[in-house]
Short mmCIF file of C-alpha atoms in Angstrom, two decimals:
data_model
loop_
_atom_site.label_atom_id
_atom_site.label_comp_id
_atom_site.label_asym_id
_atom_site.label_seq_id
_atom_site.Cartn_x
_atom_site.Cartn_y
_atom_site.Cartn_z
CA UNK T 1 -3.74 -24.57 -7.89
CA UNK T 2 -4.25 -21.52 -10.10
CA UNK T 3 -4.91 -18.07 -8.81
CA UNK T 4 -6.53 -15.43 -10.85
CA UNK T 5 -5.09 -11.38 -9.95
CA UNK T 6 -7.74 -8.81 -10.76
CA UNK T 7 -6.02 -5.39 -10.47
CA UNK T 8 -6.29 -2.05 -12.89
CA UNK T 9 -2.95 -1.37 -13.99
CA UNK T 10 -0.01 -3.65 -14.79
CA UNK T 11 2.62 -3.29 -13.68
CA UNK T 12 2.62 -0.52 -11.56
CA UNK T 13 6.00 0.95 -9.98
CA UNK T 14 3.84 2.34 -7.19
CA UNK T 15 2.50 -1.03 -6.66
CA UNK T 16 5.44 -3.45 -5.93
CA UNK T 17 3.62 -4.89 -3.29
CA UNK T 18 1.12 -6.63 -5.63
CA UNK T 19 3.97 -8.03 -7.65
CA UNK T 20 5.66 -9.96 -4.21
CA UNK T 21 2.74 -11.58 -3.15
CA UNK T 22 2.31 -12.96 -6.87
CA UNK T 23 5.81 -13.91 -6.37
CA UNK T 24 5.38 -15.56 -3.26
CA UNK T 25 2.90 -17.50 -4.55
CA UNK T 26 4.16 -18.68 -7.47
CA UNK T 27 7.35 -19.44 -5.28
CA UNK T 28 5.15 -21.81 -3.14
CA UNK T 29 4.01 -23.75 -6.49
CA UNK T 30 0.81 -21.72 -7.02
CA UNK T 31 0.10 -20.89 -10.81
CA UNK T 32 -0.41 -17.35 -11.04
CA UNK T 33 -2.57 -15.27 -13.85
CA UNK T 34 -3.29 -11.67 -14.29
CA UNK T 35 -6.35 -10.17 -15.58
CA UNK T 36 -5.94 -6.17 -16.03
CA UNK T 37 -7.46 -2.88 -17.51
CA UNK T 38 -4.38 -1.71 -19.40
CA UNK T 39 -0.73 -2.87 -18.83
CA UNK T 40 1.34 0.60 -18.05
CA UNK T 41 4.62 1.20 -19.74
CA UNK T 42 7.12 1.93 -16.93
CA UNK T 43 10.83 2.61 -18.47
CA UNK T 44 12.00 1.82 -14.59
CA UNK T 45 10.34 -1.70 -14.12
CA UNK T 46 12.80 -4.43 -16.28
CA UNK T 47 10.63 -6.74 -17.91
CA UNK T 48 12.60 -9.30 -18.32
CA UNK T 49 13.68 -10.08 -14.86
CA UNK T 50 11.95 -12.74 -12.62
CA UNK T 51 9.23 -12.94 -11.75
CA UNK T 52 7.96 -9.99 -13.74
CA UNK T 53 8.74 -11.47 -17.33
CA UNK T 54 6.45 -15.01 -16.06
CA UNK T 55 3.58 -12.83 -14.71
CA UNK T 56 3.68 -10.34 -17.84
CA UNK T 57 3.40 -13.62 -19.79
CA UNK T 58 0.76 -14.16 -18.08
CA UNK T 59 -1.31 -11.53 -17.98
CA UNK T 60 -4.32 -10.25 -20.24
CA UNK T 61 -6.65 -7.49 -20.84
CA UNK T 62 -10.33 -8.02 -19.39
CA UNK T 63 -11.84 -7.52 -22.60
CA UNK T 64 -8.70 -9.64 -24.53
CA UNK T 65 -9.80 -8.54 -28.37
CA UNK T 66 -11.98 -5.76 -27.14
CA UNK T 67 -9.53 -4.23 -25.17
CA UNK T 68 -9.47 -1.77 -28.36
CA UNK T 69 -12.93 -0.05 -27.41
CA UNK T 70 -12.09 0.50 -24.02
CA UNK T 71 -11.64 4.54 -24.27
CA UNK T 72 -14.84 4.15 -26.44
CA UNK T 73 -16.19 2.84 -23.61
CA UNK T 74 -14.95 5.27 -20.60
CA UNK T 75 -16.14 8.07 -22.60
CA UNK T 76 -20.24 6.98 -22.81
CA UNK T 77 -22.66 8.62 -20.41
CA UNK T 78 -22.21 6.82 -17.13
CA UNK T 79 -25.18 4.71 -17.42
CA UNK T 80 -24.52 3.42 -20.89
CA UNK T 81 -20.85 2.72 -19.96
CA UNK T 82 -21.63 0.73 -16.94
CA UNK T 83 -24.21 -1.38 -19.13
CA UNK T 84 -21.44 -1.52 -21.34
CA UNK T 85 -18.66 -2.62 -19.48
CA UNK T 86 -20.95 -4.97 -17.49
CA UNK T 87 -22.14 -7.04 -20.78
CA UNK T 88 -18.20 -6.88 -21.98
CA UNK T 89 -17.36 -8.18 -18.70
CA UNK T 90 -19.83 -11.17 -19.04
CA UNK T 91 -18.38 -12.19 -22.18
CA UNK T 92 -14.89 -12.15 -21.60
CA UNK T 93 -14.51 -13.11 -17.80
CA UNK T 94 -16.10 -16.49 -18.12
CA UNK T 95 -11.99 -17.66 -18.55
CA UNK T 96 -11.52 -17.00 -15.01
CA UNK T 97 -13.74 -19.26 -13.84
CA UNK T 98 -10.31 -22.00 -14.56
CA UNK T 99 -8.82 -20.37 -11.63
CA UNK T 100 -9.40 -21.76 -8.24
CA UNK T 101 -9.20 -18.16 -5.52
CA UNK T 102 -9.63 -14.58 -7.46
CA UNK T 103 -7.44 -12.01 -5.74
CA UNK T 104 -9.16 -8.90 -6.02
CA UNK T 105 -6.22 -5.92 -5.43
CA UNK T 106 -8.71 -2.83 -4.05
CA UNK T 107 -11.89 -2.98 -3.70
CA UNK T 108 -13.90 -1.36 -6.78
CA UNK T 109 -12.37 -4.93 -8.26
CA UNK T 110 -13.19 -6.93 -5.81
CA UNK T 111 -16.80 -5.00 -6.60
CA UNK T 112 -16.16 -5.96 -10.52
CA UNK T 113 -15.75 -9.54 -9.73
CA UNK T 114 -18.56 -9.90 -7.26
CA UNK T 115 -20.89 -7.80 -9.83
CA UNK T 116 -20.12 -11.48 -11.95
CA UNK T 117 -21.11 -13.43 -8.81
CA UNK T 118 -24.30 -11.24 -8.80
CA UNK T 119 -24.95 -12.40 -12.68
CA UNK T 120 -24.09 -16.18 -11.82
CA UNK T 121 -20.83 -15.87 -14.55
CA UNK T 122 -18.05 -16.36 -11.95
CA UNK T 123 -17.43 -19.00 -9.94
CA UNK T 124 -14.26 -19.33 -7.93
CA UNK T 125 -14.66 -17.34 -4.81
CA UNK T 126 -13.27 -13.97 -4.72
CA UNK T 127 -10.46 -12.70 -1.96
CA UNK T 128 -10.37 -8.53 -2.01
CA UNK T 129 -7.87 -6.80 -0.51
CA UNK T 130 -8.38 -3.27 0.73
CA UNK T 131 -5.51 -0.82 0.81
CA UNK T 132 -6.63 3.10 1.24
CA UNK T 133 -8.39 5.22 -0.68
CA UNK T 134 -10.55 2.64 -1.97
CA UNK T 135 -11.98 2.59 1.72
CA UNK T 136 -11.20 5.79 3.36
CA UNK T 137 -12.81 7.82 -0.01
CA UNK T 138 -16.18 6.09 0.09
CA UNK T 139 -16.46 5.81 3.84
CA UNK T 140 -16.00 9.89 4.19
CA UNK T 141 -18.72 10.00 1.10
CA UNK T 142 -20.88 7.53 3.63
CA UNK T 143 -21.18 5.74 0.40
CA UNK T 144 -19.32 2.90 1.51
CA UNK T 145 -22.01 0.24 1.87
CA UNK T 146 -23.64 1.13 -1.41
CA UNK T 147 -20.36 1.00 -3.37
CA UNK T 148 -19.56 -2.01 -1.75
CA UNK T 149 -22.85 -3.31 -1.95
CA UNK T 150 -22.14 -6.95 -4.11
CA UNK T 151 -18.82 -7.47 -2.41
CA UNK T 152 -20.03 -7.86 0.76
CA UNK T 153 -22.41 -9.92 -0.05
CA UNK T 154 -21.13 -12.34 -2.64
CA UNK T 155 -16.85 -11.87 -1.81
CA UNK T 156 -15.53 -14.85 0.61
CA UNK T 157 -12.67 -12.56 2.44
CA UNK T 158 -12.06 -9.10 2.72
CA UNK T 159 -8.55 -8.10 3.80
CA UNK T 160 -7.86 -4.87 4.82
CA UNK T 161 -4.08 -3.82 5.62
CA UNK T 162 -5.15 -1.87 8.88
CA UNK T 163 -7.67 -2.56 11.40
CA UNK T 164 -8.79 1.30 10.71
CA UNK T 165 -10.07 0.02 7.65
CA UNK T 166 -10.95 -3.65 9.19
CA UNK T 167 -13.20 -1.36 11.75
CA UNK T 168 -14.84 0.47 8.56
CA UNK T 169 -15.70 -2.26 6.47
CA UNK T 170 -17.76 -3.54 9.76
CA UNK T 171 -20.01 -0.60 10.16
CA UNK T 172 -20.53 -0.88 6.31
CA UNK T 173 -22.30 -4.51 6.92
CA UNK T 174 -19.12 -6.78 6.40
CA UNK T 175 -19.67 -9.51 8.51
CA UNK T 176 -16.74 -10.65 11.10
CA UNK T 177 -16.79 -13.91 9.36
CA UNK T 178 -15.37 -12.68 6.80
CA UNK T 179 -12.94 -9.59 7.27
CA UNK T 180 -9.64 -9.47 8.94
CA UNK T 181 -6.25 -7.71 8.79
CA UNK T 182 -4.04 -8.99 6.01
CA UNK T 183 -0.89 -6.62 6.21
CA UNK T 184 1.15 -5.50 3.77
CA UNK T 185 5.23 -6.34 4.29
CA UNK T 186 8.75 -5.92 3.46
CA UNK T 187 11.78 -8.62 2.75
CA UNK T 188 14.16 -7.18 5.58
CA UNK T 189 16.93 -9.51 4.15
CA UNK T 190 17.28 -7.33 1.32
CA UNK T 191 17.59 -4.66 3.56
CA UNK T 192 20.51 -4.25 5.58
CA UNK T 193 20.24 -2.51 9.04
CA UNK T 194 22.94 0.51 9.95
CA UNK T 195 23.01 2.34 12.70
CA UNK T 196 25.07 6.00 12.07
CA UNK T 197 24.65 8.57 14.71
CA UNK T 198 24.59 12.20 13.88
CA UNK T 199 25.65 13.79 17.19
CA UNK T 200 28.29 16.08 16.24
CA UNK T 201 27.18 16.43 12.79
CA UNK T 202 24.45 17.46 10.12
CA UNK T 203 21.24 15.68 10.91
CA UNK T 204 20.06 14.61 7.22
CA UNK T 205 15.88 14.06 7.14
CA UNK T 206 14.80 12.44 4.26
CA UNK T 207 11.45 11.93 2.75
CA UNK T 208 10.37 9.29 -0.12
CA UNK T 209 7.17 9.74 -1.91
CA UNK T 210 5.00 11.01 -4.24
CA UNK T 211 3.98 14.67 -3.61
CA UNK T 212 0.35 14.34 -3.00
CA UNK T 213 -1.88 15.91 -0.07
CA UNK T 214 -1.90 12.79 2.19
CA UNK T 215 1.67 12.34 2.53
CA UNK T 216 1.30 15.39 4.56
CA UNK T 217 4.84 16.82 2.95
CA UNK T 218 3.48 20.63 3.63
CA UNK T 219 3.32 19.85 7.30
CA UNK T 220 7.10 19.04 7.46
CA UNK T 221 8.41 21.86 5.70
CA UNK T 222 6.10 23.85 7.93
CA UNK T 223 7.47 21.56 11.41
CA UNK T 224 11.16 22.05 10.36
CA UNK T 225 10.80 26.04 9.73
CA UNK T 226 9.44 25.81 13.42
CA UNK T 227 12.41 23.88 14.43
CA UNK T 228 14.93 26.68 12.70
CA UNK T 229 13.28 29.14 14.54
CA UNK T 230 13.10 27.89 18.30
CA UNK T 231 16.33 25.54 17.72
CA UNK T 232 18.71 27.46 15.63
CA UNK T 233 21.65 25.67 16.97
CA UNK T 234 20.66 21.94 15.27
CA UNK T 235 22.16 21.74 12.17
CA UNK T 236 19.98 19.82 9.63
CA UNK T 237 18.99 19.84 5.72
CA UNK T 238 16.17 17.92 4.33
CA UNK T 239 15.88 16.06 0.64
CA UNK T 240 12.66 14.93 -0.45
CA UNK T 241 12.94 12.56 -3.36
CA UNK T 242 9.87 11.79 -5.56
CA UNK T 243 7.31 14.17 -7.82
CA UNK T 244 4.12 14.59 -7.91
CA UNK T 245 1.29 17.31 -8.56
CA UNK T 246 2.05 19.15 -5.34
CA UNK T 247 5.78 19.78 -6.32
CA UNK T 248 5.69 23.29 -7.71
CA UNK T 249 3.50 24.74 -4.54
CA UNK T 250 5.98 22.95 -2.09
CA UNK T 251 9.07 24.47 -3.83
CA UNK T 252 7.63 27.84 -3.39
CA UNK T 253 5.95 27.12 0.16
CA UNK T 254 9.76 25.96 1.38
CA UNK T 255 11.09 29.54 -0.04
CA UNK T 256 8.28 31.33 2.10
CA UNK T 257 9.68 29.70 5.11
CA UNK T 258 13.36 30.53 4.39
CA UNK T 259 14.24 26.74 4.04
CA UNK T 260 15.36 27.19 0.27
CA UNK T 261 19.01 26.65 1.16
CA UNK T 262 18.23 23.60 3.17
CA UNK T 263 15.70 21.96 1.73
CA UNK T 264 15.89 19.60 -1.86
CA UNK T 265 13.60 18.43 -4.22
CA UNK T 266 15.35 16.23 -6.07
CA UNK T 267 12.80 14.64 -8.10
CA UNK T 268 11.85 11.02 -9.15
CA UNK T 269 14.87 8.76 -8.84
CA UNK T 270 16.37 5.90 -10.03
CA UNK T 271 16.04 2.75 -7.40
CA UNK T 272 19.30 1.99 -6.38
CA UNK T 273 20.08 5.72 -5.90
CA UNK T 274 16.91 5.98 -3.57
CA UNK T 275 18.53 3.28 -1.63
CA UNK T 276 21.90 5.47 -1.31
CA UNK T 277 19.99 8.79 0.12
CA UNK T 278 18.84 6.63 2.27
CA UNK T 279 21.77 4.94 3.30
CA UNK T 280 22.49 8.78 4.00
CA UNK T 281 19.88 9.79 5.97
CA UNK T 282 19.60 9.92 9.64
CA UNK T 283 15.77 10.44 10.13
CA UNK T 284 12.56 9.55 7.86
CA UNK T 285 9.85 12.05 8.08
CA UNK T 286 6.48 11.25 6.17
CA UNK T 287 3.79 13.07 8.95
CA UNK T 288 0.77 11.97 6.73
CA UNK T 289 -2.84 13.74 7.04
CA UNK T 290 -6.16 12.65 5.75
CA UNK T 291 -6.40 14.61 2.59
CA UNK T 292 -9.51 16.99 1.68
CA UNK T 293 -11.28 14.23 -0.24
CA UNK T 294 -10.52 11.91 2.28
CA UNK T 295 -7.87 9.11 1.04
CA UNK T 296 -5.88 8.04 3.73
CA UNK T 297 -2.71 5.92 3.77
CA UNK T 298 -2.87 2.04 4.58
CA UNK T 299 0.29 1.72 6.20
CA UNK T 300 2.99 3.08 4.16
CA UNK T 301 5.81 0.20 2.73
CA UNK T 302 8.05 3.19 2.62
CA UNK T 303 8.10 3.35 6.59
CA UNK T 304 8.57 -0.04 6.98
CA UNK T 305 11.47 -0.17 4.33
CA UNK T 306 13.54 3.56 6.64
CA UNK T 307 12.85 1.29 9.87
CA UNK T 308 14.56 -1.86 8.62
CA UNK T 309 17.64 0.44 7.29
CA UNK T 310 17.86 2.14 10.65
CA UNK T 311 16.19 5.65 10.15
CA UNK T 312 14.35 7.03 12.63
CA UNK T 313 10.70 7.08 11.38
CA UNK T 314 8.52 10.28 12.31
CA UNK T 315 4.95 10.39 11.11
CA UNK T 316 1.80 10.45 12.61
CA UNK T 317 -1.19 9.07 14.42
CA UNK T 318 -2.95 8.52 10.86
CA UNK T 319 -5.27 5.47 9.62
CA UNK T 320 -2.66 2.39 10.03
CA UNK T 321 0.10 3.78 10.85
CA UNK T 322 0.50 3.50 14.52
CA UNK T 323 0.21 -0.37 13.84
CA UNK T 324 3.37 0.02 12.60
CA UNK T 325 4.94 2.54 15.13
CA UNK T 326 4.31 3.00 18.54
CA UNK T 327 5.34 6.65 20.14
CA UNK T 328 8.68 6.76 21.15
CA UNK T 329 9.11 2.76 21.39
CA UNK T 330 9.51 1.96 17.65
CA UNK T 331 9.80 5.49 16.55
CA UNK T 332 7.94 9.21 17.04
CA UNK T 333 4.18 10.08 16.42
CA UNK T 334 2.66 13.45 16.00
CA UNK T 335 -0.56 14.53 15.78
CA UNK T 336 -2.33 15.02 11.89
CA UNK T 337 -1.21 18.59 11.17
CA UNK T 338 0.14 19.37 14.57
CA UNK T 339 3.05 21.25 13.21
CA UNK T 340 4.36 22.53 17.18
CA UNK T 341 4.16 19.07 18.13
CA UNK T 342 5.84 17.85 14.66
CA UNK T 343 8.91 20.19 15.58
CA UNK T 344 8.77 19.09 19.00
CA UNK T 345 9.59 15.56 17.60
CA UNK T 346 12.41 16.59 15.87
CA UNK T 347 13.89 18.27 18.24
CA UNK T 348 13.66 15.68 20.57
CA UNK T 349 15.22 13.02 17.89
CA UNK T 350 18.04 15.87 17.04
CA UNK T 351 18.93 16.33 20.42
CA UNK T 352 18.30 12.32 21.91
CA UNK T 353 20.81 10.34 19.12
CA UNK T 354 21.76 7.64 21.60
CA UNK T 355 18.07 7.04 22.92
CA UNK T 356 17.00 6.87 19.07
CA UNK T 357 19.31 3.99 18.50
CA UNK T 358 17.14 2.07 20.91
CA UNK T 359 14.42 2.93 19.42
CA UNK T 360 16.04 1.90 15.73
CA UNK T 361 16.63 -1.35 17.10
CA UNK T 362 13.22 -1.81 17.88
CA UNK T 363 11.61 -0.84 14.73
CA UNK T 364 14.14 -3.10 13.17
CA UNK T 365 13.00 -5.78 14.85
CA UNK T 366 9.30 -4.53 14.24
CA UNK T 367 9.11 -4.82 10.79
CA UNK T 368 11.04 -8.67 11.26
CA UNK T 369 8.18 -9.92 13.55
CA UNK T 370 5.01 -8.55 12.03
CA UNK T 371 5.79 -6.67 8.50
CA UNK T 372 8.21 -9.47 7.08
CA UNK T 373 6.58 -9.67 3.29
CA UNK T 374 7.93 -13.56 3.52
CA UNK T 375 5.70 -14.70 6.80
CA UNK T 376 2.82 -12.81 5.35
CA UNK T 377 3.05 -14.42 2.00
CA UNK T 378 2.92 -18.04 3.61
CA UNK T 379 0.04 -16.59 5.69
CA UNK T 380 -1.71 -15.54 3.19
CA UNK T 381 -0.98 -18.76 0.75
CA UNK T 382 -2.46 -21.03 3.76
CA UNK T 383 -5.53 -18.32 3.33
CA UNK T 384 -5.91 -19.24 -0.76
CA UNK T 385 -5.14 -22.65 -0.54
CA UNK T 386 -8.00 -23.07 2.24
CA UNK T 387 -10.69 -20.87 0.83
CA UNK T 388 -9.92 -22.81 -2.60
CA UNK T 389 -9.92 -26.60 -0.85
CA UNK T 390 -13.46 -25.57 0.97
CA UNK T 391 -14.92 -23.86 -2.13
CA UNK T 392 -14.58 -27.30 -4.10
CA UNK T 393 -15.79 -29.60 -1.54
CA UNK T 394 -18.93 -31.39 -2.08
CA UNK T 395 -20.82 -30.26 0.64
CA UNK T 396 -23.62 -27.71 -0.44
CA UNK T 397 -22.29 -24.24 0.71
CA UNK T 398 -19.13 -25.04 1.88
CA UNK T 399 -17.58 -22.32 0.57
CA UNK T 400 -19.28 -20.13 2.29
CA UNK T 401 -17.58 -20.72 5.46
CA UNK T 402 -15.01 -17.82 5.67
CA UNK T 403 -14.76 -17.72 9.22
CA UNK T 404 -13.57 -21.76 9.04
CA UNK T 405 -10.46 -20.43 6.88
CA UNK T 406 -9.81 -17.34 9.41
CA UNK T 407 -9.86 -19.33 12.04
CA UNK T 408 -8.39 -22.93 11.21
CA UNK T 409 -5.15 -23.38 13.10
CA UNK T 410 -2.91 -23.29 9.95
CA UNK T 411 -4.05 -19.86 9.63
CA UNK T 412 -3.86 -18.36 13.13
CA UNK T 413 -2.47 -14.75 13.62
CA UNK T 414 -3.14 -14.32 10.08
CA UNK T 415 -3.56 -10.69 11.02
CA UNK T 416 -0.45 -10.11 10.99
#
């Protein structure tokens, strides 16, 4: 059974998650292709390593040939380009139609394969899978229907990661039928859980992430100045590892405070020495907000990864996210932007180490029961192999029948 990926970039670094379930499908004998926009050059991804050097052999350009006028392209009047990139899509995505499922990754693909639906040029029936700002932007626009427009009415299943976004694709016309909660996982074997208490010593927070407005990394600076002030006795310092467009503002916004000697920005790192701050690290704070043009998290991998290693996980009651943690059972919730009851968190988490090891354990187990990348991979290969099996039957329309591939027993829970 062949699968056809439809994403922008390849590969992305940011993106890992679209790489595993490619790997878990071709691990369950599925033969995997990958149809892009431009393939990125990323010194930190190894290209020859498995399964990365198989799926870069097999992946192409939309426009294969073309792919030379593609700046041309992006630069004509909006209008024009979409006329443009429309007829180039015609041409050159009639080679999909050898695959069985298309896997859109975000929607404004999923939109790009259905506009081929729309023209009768594509065939197999399209999956789209919805992870955050390709919802949460449009839907604050209340443009969401409109964008969405061909997708909902020629894709076969729409997968959100959250039930936020599940909820918002509804009251854009999605039908039930058709849209459920796909989440987004982890491997916890490759994880290994420890357990290191900090009473009588430093408390280390750690952050990883890019340094954009919804990861909400002005909010903790601005929690643990709070914390300094009303708890000068807990002794704590705070590294933030990543980059991003916000960096320069937050260095200076941490001086303000009078964190400078306790917080560090240390900057994009290599992998295995992200895995070693965090082996460090007592507590995991990423308290993210909706930002000002309204892109919201899904529900962030880098949560689930700091629960399975045994960090206490502090973020907020944000799009997803409380999926994932629940208040003082799997770890601690704070309001978007509440920065007194932020503080109040930590405080509690500084001053509580033995009750946070109960509540380690359960975000441990957590992310094993409903965030474990391997389960959700089988999930979602019942999901392809089912939509692709009904989509070839004989029967006039069969394909149509989402709802029978949500809801056939092979595939129950499939929400995650």
């Amino acid at each position: 059974m062949r699968v056809g990926f439809v994403v922008g970039g390849f590969p992305l670094l940011s993106e890992t998650f679209v790489v595993d379930q490619m790997a878990g499908l071709l691990a369950r004998g599925f033969d995997v292709e990958v149809v892009c926009d431009r393939t990125k050059g990323d010194d930190r991804i190894d290209r020859q390593m498995e399964p990365m050097a198989t799926l870069l052999a097999r992946t192409q350009h939309w426009w294969r040939w073309a792919a030379g006028i593609s700046e041309f392209v992006r630069r004509l009047p909006p209008r024009l380009r979409y006329k443009a990139s429309t007829a180039l899509d015609m041409v050159f995505a009639r080679r999909l139609n050898h695959c069985d499922v298309i896997v859109a990754h975000f929607g404004q693909n999923g939109e790009r394969a259905a506009a081929l639906k729309k023209w009768k040029v594509l065939k197999p029936p399209i999956i789209t899978i919805f992870h955050g700002a390709d919802v949460a932007i449009p839907a604050r626009q209340a443009v969401l229907a409109t964008q969405y427009a061909g997708l909902i009415k020629h894709g076969s299943l729409n997968l959100p990661v959250n039930d936020f976004f599940r909820r918002m694709l509804l009251e854009a016309g999605a039908s039930q039928a058709s849209t459920t909660v796909h989440h987004m996982g982890i491997d916890p074997r490759e994880i290994s859980y420890r357990w290191e208490s900090w009473e009588g010593t430093q408390l280390i927070v750690t952050t990883v992430c890019r340094l954009v407005e919804k990861k909400g990394v002005e909010f903790a600076l601005r929690a643990l100045a709070s914390l300094a002030a009303s708890h000068p006795e807990i002794d704590w310092r705070y590294d933030i590892v990543g980059d991003g467009p916000l960096r320069v503002g937050l260095e200076k916004l941490a001086v303000e405070l009078g964190l400078a000697g306790r917080v560090t920005f240390l900057g994009s790192l290599p992998h295995m020495e992200v895995k070693r701050r965090l082996r460090m690290a007592h507590l995991f704070l990423l308290p993210s907000v909706t930002a000002s043009d309204g892109d919201m998290e899904g529900i962030p991998v880098a949560l689930m990864e700091a629960m399975a290693a045994g960090l206490i996980a502090v973020s907020t009651h944000h799009s997803g996210i409380p999926e994932l943690i629940e208040d003082q059972e799997t770890g601690l919730l704070a309001p978007e932007r509440d920065v007194s009851v932020l503080a109040t968190k930590l405080a509690w988490a500084a001053e509580h180490p033995q009750e946070c090891e109960r509540i380690a354990v359960a975000a441990r187990r957590k992310v094993e029961d409903d965030f474990n990348a391997d389960v959700l991979n089988e999930r979602f290969a019942q999901m392809v192999a089912q939509l692709a099996t009904s989509a070839s039957a004989p029967e006039p329309g069969k394909h149509a029948g989402a709802a029978e591939v949500l809801a056939s027993p092979s595939s129950a829970g499939l929400g995650g």
